[in-house]
mmCIF file of C-alpha atoms and ligand atoms in Angstrom:
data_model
loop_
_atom_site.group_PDB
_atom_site.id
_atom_site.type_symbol
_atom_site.label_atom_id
_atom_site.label_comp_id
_atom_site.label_asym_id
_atom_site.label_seq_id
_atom_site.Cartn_x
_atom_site.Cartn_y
_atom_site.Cartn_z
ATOM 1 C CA UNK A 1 156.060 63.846 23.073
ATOM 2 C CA UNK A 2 155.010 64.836 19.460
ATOM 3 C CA UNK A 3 156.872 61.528 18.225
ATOM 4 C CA UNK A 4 154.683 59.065 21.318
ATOM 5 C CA UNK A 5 151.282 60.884 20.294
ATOM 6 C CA UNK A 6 152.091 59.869 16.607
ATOM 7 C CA UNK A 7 152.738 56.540 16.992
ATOM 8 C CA UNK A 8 150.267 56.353 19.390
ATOM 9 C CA UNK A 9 147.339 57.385 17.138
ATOM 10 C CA UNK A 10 149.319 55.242 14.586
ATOM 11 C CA UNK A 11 148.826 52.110 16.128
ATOM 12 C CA UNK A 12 145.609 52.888 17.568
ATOM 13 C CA UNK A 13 143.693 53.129 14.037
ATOM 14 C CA UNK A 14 145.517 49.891 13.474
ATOM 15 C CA UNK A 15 144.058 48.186 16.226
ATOM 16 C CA UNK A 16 140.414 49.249 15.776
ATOM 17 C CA UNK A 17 140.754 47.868 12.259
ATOM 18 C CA UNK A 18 139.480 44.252 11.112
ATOM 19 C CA UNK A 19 142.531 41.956 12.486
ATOM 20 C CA UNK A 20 143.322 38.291 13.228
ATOM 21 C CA UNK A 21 145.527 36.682 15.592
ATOM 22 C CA UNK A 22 148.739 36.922 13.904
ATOM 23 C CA UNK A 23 148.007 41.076 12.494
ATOM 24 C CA UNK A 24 147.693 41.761 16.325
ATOM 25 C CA UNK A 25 151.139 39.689 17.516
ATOM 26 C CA UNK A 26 152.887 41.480 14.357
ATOM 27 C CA UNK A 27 151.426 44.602 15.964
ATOM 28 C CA UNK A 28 152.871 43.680 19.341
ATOM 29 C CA UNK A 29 156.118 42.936 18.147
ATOM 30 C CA UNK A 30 156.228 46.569 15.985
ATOM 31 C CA UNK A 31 156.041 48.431 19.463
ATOM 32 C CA UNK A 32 157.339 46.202 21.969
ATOM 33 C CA UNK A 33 159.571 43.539 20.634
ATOM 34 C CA UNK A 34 163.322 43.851 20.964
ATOM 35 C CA UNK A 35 164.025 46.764 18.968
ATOM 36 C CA UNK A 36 159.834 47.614 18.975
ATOM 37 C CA UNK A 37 159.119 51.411 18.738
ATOM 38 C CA UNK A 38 158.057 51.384 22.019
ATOM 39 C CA UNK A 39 161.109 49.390 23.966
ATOM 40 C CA UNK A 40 163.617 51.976 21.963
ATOM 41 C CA UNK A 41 162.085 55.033 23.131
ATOM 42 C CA UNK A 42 162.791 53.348 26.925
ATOM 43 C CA UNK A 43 165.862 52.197 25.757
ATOM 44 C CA UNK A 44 166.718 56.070 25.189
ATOM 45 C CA UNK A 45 165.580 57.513 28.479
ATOM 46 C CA UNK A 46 168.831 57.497 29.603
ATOM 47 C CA UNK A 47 170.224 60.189 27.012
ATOM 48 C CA UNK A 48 167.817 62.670 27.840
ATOM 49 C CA UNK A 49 168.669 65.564 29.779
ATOM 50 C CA UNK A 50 167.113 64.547 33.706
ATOM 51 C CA UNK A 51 164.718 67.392 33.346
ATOM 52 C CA UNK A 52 162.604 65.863 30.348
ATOM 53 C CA UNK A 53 163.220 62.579 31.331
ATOM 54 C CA UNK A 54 161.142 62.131 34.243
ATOM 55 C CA UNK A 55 158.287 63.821 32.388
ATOM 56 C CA UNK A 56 159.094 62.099 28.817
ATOM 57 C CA UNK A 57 159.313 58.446 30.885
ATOM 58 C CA UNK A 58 155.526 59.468 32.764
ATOM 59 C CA UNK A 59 153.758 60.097 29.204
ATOM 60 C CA UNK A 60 155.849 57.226 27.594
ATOM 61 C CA UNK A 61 154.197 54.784 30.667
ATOM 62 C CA UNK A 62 150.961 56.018 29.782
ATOM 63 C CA UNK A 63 151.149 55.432 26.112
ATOM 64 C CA UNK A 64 152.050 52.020 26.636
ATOM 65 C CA UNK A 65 149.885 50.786 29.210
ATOM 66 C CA UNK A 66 147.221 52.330 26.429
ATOM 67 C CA UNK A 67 148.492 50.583 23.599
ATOM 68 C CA UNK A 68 148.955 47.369 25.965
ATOM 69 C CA UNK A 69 145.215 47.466 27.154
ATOM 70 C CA UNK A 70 143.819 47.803 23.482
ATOM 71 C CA UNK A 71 146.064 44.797 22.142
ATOM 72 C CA UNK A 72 144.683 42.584 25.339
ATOM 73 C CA UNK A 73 141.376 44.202 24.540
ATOM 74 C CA UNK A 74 141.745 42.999 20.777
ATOM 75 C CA UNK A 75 142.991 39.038 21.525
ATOM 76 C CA UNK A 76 140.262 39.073 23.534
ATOM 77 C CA UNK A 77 137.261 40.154 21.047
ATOM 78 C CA UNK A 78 139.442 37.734 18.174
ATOM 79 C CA UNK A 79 139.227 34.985 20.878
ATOM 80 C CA UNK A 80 135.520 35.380 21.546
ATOM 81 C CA UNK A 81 134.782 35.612 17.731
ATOM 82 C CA UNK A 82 136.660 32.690 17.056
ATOM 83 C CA UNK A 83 134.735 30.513 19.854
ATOM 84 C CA UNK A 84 131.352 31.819 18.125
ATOM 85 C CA UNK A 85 131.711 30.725 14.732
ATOM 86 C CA UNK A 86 133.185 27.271 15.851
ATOM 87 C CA UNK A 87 129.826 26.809 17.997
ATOM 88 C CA UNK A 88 127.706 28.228 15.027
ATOM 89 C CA UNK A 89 129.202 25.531 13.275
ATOM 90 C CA UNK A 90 129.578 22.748 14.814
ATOM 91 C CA UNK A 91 126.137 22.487 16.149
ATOM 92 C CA UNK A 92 124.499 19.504 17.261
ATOM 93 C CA UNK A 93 121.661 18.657 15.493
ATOM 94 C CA UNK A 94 119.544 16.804 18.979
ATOM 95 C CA UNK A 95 116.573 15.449 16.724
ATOM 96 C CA UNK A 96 118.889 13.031 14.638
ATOM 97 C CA UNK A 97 118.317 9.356 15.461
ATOM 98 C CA UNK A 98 120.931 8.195 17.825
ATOM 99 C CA UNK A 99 123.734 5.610 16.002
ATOM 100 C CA UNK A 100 123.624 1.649 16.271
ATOM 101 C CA UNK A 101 126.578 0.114 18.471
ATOM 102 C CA UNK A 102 127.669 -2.882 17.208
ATOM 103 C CA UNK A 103 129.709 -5.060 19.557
ATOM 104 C CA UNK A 104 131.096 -8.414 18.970
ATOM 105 C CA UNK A 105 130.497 -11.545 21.397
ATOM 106 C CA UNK A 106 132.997 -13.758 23.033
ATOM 107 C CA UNK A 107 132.930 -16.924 21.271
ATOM 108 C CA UNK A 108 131.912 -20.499 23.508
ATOM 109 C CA UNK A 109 135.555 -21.756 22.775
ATOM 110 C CA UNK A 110 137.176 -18.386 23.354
ATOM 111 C CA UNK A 111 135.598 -18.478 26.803
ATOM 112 C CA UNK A 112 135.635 -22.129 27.807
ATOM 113 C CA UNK A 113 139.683 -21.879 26.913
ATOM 114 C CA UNK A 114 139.601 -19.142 29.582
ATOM 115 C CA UNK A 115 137.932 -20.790 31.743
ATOM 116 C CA UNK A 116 140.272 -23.896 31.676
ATOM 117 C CA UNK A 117 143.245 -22.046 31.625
ATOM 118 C CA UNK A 118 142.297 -20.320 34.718
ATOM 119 C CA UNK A 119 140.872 -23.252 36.362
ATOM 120 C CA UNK A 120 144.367 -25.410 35.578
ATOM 121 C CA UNK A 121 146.022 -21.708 36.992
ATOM 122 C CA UNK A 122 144.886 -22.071 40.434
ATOM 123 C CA UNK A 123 147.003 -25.452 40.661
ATOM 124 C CA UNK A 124 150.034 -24.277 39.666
ATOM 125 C CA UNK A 125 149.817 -24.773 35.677
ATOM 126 C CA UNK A 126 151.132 -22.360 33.775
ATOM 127 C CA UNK A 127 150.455 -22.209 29.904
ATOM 128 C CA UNK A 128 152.480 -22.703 26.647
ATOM 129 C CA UNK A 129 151.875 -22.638 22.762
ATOM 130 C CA UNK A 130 152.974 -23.861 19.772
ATOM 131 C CA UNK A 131 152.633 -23.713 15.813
ATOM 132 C CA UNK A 132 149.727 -25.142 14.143
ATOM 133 C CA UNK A 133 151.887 -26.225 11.428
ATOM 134 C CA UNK A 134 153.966 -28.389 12.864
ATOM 135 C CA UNK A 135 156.928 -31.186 11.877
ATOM 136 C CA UNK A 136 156.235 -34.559 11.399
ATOM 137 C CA UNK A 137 158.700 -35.208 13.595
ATOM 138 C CA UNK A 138 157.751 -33.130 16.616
ATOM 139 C CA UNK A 139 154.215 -34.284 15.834
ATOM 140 C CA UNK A 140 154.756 -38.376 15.746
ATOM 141 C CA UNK A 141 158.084 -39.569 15.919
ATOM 142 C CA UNK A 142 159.457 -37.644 19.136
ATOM 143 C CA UNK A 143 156.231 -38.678 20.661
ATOM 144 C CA UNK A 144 157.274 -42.632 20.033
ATOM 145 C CA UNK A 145 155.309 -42.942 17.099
ATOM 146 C CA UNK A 146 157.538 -44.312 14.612
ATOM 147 C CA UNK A 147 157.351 -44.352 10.692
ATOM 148 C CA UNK A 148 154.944 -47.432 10.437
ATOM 149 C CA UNK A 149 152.856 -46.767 13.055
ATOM 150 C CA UNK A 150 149.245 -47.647 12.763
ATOM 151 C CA UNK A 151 147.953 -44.364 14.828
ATOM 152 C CA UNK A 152 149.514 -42.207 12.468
ATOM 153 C CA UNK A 153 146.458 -43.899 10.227
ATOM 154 C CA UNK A 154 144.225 -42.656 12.859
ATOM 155 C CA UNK A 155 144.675 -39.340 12.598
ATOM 156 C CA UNK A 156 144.048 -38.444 9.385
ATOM 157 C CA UNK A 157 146.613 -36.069 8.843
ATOM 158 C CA UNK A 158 146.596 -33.292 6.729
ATOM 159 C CA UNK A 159 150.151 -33.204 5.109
ATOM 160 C CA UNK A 160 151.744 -29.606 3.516
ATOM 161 C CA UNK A 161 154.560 -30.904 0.992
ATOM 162 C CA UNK A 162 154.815 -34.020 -0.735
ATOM 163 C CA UNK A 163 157.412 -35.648 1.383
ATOM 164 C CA UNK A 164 155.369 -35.441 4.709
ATOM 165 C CA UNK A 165 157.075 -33.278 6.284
ATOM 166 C CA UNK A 166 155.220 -30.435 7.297
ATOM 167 C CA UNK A 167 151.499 -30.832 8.096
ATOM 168 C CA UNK A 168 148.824 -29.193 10.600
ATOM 169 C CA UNK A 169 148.754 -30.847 14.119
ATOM 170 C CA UNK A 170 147.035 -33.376 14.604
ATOM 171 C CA UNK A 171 146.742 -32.709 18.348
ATOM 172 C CA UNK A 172 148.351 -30.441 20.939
ATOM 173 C CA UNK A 173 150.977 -32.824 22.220
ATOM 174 C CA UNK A 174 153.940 -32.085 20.272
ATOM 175 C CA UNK A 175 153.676 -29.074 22.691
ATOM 176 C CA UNK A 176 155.063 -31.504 24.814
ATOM 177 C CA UNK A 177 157.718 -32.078 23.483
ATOM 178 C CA UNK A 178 158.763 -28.205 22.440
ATOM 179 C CA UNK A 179 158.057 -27.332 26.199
ATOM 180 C CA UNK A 180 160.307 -30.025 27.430
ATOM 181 C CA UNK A 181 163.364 -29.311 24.350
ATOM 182 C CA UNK A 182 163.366 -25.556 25.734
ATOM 183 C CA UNK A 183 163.738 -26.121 29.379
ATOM 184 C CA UNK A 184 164.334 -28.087 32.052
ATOM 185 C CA UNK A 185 162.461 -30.533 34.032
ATOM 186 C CA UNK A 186 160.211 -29.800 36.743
ATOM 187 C CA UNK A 187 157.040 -29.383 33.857
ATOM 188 C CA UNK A 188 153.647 -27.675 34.618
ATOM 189 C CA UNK A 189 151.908 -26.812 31.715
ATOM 190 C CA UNK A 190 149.065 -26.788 29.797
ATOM 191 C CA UNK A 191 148.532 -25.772 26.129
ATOM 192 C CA UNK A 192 145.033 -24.975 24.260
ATOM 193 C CA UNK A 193 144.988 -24.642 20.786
ATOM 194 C CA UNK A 194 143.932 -25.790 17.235
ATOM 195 C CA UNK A 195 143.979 -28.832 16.062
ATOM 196 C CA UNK A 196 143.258 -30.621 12.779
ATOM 197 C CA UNK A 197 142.216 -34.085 11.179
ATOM 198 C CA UNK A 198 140.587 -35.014 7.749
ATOM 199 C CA UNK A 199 137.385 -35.581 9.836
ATOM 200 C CA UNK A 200 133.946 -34.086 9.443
ATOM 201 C CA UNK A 201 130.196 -34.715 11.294
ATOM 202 C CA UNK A 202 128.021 -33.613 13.491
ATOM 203 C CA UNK A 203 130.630 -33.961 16.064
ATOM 204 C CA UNK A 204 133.146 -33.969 14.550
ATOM 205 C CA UNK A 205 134.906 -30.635 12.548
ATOM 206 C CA UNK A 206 138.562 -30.825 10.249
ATOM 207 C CA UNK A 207 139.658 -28.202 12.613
ATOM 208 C CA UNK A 208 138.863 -28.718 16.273
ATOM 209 C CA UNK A 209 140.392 -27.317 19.555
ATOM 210 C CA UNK A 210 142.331 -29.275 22.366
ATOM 211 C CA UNK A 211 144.172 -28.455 25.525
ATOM 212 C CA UNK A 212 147.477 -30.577 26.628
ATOM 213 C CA UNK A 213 148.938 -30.954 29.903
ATOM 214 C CA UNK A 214 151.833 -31.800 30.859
ATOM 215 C CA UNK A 215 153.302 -32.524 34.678
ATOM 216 C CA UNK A 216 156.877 -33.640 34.837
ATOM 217 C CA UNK A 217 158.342 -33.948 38.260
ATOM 218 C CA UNK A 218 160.551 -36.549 40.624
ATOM 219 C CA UNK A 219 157.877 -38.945 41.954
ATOM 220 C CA UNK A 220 154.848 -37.993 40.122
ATOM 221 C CA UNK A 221 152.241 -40.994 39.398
ATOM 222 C CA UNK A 222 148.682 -42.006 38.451
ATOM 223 C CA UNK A 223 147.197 -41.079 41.200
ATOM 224 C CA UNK A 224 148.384 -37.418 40.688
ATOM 225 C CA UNK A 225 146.701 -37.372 37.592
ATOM 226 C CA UNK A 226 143.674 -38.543 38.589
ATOM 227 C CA UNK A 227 143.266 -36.032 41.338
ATOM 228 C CA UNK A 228 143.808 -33.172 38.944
ATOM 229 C CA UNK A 229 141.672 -34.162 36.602
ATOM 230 C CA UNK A 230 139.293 -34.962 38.856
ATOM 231 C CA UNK A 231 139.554 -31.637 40.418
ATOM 232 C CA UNK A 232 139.261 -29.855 36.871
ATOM 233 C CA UNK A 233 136.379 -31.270 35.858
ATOM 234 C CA UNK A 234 134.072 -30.558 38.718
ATOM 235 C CA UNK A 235 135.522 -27.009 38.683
ATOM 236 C CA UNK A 236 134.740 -26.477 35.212
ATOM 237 C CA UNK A 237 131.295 -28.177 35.653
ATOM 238 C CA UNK A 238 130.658 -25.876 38.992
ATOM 239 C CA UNK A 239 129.519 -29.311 40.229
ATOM 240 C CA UNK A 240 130.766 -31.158 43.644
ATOM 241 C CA UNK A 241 130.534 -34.559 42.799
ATOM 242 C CA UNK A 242 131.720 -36.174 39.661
ATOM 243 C CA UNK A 243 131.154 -40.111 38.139
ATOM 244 C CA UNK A 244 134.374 -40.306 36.189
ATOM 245 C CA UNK A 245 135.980 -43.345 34.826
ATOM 246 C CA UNK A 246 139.322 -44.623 33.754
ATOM 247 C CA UNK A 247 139.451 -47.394 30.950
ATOM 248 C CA UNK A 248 142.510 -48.601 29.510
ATOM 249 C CA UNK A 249 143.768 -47.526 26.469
ATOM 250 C CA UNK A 250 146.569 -47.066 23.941
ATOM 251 C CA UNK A 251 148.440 -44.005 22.739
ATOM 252 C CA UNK A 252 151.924 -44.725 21.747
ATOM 253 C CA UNK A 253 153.453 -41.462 23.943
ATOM 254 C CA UNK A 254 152.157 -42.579 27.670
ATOM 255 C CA UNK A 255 152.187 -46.019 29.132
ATOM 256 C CA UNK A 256 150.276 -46.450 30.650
ATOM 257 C CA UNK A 257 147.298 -44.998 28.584
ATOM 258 C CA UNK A 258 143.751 -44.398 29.515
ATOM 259 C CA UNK A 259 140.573 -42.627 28.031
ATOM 260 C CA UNK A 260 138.243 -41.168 30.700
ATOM 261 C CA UNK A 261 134.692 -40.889 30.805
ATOM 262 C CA UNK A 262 132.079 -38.841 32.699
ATOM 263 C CA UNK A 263 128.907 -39.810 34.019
ATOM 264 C CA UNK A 264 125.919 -37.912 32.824
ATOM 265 C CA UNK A 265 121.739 -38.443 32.720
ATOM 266 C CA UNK A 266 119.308 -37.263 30.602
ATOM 267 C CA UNK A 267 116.419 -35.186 32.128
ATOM 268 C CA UNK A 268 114.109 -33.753 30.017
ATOM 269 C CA UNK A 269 116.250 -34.085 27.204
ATOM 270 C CA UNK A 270 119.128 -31.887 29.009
ATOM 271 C CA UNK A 271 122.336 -33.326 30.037
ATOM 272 C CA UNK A 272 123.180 -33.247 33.209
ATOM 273 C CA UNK A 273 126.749 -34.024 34.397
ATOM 274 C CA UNK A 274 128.117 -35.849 36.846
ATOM 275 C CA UNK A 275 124.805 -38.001 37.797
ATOM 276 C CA UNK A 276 123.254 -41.257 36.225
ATOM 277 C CA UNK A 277 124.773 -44.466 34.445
ATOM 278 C CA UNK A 278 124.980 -42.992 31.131
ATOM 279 C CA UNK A 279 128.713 -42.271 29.790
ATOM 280 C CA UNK A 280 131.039 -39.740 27.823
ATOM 281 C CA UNK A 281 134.279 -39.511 26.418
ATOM 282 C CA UNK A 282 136.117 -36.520 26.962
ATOM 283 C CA UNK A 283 140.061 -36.992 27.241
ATOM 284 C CA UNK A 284 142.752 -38.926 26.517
ATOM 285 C CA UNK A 285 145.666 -39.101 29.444
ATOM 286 C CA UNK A 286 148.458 -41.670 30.601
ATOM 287 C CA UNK A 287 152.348 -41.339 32.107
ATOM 288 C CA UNK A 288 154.567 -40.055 29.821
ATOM 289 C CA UNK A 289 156.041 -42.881 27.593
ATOM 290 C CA UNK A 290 159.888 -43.298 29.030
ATOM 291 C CA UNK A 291 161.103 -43.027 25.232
ATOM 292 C CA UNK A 292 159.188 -39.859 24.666
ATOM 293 C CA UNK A 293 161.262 -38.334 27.795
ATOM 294 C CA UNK A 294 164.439 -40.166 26.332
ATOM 295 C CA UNK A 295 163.732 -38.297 23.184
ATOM 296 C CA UNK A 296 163.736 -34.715 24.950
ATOM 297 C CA UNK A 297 166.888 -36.228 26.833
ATOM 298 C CA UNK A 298 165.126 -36.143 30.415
ATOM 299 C CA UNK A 299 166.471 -39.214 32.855
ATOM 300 C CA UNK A 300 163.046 -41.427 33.239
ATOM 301 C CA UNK A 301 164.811 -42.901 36.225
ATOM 302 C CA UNK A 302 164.515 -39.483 38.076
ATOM 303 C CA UNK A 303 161.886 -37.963 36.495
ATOM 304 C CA UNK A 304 157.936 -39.097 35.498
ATOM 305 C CA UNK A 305 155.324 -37.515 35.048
ATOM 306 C CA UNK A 306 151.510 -37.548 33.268
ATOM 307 C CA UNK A 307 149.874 -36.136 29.838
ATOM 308 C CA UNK A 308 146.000 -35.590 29.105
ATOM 309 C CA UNK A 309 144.609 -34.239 25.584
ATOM 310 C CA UNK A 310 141.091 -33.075 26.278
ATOM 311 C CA UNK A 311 138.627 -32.053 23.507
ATOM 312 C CA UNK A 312 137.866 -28.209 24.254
ATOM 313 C CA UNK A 313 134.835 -28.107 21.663
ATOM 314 C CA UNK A 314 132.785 -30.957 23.295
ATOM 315 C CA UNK A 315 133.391 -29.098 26.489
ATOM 316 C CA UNK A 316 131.915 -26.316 25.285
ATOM 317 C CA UNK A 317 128.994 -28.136 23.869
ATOM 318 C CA UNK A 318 128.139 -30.348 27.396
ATOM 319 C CA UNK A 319 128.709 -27.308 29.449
ATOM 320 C CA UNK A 320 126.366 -24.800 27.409
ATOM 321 C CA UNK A 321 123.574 -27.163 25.335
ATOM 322 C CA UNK A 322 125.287 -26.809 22.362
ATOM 323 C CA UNK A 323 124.453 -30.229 19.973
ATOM 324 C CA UNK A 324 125.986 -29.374 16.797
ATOM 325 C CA UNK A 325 130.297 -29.110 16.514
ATOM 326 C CA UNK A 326 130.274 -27.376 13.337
ATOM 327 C CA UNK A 327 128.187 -24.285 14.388
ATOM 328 C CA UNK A 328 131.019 -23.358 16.406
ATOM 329 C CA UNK A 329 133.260 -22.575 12.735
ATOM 330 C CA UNK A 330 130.749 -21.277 10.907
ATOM 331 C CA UNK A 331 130.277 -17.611 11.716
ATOM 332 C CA UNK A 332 126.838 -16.803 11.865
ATOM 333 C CA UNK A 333 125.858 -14.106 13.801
ATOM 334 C CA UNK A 334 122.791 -15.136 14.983
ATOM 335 C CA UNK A 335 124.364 -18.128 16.476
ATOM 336 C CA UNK A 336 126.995 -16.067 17.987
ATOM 337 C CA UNK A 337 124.722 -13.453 19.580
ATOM 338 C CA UNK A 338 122.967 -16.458 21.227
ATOM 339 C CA UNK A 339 125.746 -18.439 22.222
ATOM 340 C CA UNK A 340 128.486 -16.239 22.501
ATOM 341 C CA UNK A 341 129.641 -14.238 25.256
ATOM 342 C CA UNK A 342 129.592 -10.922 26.315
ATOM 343 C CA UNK A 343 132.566 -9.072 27.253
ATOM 344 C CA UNK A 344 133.071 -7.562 31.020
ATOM 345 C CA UNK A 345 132.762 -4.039 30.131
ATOM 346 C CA UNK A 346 129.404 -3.868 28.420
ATOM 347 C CA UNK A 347 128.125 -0.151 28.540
ATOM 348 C CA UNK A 348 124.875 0.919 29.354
ATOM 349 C CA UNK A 349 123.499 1.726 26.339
ATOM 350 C CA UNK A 350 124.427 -1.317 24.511
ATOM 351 C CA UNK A 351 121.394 -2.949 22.645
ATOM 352 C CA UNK A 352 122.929 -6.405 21.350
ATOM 353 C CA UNK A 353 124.518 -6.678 18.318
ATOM 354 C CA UNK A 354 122.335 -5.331 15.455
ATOM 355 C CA UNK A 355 122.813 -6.470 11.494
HETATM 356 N N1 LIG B 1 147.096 -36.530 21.860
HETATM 357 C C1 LIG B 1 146.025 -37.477 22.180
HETATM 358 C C2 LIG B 1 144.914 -37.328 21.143
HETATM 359 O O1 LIG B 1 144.874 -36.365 20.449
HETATM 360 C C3 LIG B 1 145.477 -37.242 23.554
HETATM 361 C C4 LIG B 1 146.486 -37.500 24.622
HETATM 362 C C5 LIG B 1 147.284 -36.483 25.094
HETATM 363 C C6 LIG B 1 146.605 -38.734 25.153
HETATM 364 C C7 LIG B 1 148.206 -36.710 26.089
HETATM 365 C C8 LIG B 1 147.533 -39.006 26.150
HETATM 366 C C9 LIG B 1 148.331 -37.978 26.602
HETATM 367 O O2 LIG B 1 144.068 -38.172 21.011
#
């Protein structure tokens, strides 16, 4: 019992002294780890004559449930300690002025490219990409625009390498012809993007945004183009009547080729769409040239189908009052916070973006 009592008051001085988490596991494992103090005096009940035992095993049970208690006791008090300097400091100081969020906007072409692509969504379009630096070849010859061309004059290309190979796209069709090179025919697609020409006004920017479309099937005609396009633009405009108009025109990938305009009035120096004699140019659309399809071997005798390019920026300009094209490129801020958008999840506390 002498041998208990000694490491009893041993261990018990050690306790009460000034510990941290890993002096009281060390402790812990000293008496009751594998071969801990405590565990081998259990571990030699057994070779004690029966008379001591029962007595020796009673004082031993005591002992430990003592020690046991004070080491739970001790976590316990380190635990608490611990918590109280971690809230002494790290306290929050209430009186300091709260901190600015900034949050960005959703820019007009950002958003109106959402809107198209979900509008063209709900009639079975599905959408594609492609490179902004593109091949000359993908770019104007695969589209039946041969070497001497004069609309390869038109576009003011700007050309990477000296031998005119490489340059920026001029407009989103040669996603026409990637789309139709990687699968095959039926087509449904549209593809909004950047574009670029050596072109600059007030309505008129070097880089500009389009979106193609492209609908390749077995009987597919004018009319089917003119329905969907139809149908797009009053969806986009939210209105239910549109003045639209097809005049003929010439690209050298559909034949044959149109330009269409919307009706619009002025009333008090607003545009409105879709009313008045007054008109617009906003696309360019046709059937898809039968050499452009032979190029992408497709059969023209079993499959047709129609293109339209429309200009995404002077969308975004009818549809929300914006009059100059090349505020849309040139970051400011101020512009931004008035014309941009704001994303769905705006929290409560958010005061507009401050600089
Ligand atoms: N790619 C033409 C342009 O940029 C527009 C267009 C696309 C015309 C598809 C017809 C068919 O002007």
């Amino acid at each position: 019992m002498s041998d208990i009592k000694k490491i009893k008051d041993e261990f018990l001085h050690k306790l009460s002294e000034d510990l941290n988490i890993e002096n009281v596991n060390q402790i812990k494992s000293e008496l009751f780890g594998k071969s801990g103090k405590i565990s081998n005096f259990f571990k030699n009940l057994g070779s004690l004559p029966p008379e001591e035992r029962k007595k020796f095993a009673s004082d031993l049970n005591f002992v430990k449930d003592e020690l046991q208690e004070k080491i739970n006791k001790k976590i316990q008090e380190i635990e608490i300690r611990e918590i109280n300097s971690k809230l002494e400091n790290e306290k929050v100081d209430v009186t300091l002025p709260e901190r600015d969020i900034v949050r960005g906007k959703i820019h007009p072409v950002s958003q109106v490219i959402d809107e198209i692509s979900s509008i063209f969504s709900e009639i079975g379009f599905s959408v594609e990409e492609g490179p902004d630096v593109e091949n000359e070849h993908y770019n104007f010859t695969a589209l039946n625009t041969p070497d001497n061309h004069p609309a390869r004059d038109m576009h003011d290309t700007f050309y990477l390498d000296d031998k005119k190979e490489l340059l920026l796209r001029t407009h989103t069709s040669p996603v026409q012809v990637r789309t139709m090179l990687k699968d095959k025919p039926p087509f449904k697609i549209i593809a909004p993007g950047r574009t670029y020409r050596s072109d600059s006004d007030q309505t008129h920017a070097p880089m500009f945004h389009q979106v193609e479309g492209l609908h390749i099937d077995k009987n597919i005609n004018m009319g089917h183009l003119k329905g969907c396009l139809n149908y797009f633009i009053k969806s986009f405009f939210e209105v239910d009547k549109i003045k639209m108009r097809f005049r003929p025109s010439h690209f050298p990938f559909t034949e044959p080729s149109a330009e269409v305009d919307i009706g619009y009035e002025l009333k008090d120096g607003k545009i409105v769409i879709g009313e008045g004699d007054k008109w617009l140019e906003i696309l360019g659309c046709g059937m898809v040239h039968p050499n452009v399809l032979k190029n992408v071997k497709i059969n023209s005798d079993k499959y047709q189908g129609y293109a339209f390019g429309i200009g995404i920026d002077r969308l975004a300009m009818l549809k929300y009052g914006i009059n100059d094209l090349r505020a849309f490129f040139e970051t400011d801020y101020r512009w931004l916070n008035h014309f941009g958008f704001d994303p769905l999840d705006v929290p409560s506390n958010y005061r507009g973006l401050s600089r």
